XYZ file of C-alpha atoms in Angstrom:
173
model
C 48.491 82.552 -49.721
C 45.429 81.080 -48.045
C 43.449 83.165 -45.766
C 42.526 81.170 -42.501
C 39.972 81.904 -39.987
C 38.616 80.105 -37.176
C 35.488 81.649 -35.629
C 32.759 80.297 -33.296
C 29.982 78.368 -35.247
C 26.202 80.243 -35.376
C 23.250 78.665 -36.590
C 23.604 79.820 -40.169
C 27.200 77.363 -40.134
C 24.458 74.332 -40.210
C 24.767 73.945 -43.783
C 28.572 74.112 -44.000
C 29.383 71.758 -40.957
C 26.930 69.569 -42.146
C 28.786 69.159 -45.719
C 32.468 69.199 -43.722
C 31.117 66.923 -40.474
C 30.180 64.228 -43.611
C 33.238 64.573 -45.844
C 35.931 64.226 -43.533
C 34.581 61.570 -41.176
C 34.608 59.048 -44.113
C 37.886 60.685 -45.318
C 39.402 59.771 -41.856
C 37.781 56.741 -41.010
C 37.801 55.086 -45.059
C 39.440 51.372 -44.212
C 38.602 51.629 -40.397
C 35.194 51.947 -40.312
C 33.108 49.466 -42.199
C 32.216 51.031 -45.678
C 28.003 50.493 -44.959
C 27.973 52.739 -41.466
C 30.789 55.728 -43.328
C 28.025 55.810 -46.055
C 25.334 56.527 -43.390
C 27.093 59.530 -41.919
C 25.130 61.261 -45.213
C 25.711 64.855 -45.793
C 21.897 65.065 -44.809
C 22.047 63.444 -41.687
C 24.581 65.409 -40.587
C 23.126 68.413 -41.669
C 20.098 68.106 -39.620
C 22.513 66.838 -36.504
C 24.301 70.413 -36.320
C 20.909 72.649 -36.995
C 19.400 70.863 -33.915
C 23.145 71.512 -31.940
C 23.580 74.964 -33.468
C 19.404 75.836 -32.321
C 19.910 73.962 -29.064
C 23.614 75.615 -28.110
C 24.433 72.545 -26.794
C 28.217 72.517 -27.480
C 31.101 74.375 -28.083
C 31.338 74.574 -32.024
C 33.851 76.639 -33.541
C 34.167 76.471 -37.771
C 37.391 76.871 -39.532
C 37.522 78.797 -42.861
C 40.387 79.000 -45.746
C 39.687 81.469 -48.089
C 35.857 81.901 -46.554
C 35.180 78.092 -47.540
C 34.272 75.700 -43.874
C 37.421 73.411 -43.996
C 37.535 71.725 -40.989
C 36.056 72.017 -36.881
C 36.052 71.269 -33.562
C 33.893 70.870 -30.556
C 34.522 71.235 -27.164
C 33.843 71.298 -23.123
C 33.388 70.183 -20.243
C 35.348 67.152 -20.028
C 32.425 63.839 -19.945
C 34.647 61.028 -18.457
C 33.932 60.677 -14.789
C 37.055 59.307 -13.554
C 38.446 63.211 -14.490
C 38.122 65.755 -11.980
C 36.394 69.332 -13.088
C 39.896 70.700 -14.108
C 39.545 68.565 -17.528
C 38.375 69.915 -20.803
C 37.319 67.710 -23.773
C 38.162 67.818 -26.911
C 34.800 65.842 -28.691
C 36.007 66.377 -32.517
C 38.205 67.813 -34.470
C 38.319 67.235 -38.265
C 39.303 68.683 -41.372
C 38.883 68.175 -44.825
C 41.381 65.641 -46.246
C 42.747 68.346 -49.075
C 43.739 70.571 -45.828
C 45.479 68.239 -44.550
C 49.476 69.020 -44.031
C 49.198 72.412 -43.974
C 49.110 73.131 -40.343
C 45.091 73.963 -40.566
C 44.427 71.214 -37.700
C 47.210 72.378 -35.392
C 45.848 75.872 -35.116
C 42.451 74.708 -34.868
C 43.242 72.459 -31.504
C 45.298 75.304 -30.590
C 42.653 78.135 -30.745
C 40.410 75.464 -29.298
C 42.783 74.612 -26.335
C 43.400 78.449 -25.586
C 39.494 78.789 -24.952
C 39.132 75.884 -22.522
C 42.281 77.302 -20.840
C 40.801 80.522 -20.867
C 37.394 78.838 -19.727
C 39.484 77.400 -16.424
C 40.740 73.859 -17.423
C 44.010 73.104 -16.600
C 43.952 69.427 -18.385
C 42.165 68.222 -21.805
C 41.731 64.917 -23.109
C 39.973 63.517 -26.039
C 39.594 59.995 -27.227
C 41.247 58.470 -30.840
C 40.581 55.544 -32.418
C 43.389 53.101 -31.936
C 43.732 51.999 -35.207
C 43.856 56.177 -36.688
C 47.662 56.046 -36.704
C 47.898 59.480 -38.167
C 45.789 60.978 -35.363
C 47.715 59.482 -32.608
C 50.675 60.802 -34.163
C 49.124 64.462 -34.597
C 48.159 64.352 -30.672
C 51.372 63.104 -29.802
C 53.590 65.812 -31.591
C 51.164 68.039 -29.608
C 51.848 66.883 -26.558
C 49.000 64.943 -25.794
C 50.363 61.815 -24.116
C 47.783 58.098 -24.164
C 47.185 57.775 -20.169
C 46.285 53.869 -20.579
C 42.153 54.103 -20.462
C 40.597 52.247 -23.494
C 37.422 51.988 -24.260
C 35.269 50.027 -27.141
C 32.383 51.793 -29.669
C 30.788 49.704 -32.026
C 30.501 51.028 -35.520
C 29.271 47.941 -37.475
C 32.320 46.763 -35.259
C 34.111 47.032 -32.361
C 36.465 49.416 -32.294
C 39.050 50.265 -29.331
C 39.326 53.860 -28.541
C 42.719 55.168 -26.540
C 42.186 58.526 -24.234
C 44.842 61.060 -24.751
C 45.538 63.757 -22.500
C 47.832 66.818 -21.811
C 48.191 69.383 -19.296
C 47.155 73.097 -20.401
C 50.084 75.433 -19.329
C 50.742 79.056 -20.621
C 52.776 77.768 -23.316
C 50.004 76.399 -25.176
């Protein structure tokens, strides 16, 4: 049986995230987002991206581990979109490795994440999804997130149409 723990991220996670952060964003995104820009989200780049973050303590990082090995994360806050009122947390990213996936890592990991913005004050969350990442939609769905109608577009080599998602934080959670 696996050991799982999810913990907050320190500096000395840089490494780790870096590696994970790389991995599973071309994992998810392979055959959505244009080959050229996955193979610029280098292990590098996003190395030096979370040892600035981690120094700076600019965001809500926490790391998941399975069997002491980084397997996934998520980041989190105050909710960015200015249509929301101050009651709304964000979800900014969640991934996990791909050879994680279907074991019920990701569902504790937004879970453990949602607990701490409820226990931070939020009543809602939302996060955004890229409308073509069937699988994710589905994974915020079963969750309870419901789409509330906003779109909006981010280029990545091309346009791409993200959906919000969003879900009200109760004491069931």
């Amino acid at each position: 049986m696996s050991e799982l723990m999810i913990r907050w991220a320190d500096y000395q996670d840089w490494f780790q995230l870096g590696l994970v952060s790389s991995e599973s964003y071309r994992e998810t995104y392979s055959g959505i987002i244009p080959d050229t820009y996955l193979n610029s989200f280098s292990i590098e780049n996003r190395q030096t991206h979370y040892k600035r973050v981690l120094l700076e303590d600019a965001k809500t990082i926490a790391i998941l581990l399975v069997n002491n090995k980084a397997a996934g994360y998520i980041e989190f806050g105050m909710n960015k979109d200015t249509d929301l009122d101050n009651t709304y947390g964000e979800v900014y990213n969640i991934y996990t490795l791909k050879r994680y996936w279907g074991n019920g890592y990701g569902k504790q990991l937004i879970t453990w994440g949602i607990d701490r913005l409820h226990e931070a004050g939020y009543s809602n969350v939302s996060l955004w999804v890229l409308k073509e990442n069937t699988s994710a939609k589905s994974f915020y769905e079963h969750l309870g997130f419901i789409n509330d109608g906003l779109e909006r577009t981010i280029t990545r080599e091309k346009e791409l149409i993200q959906l919000r998602y969003s879900k009200r934080l109760d004491e069931n959670n």
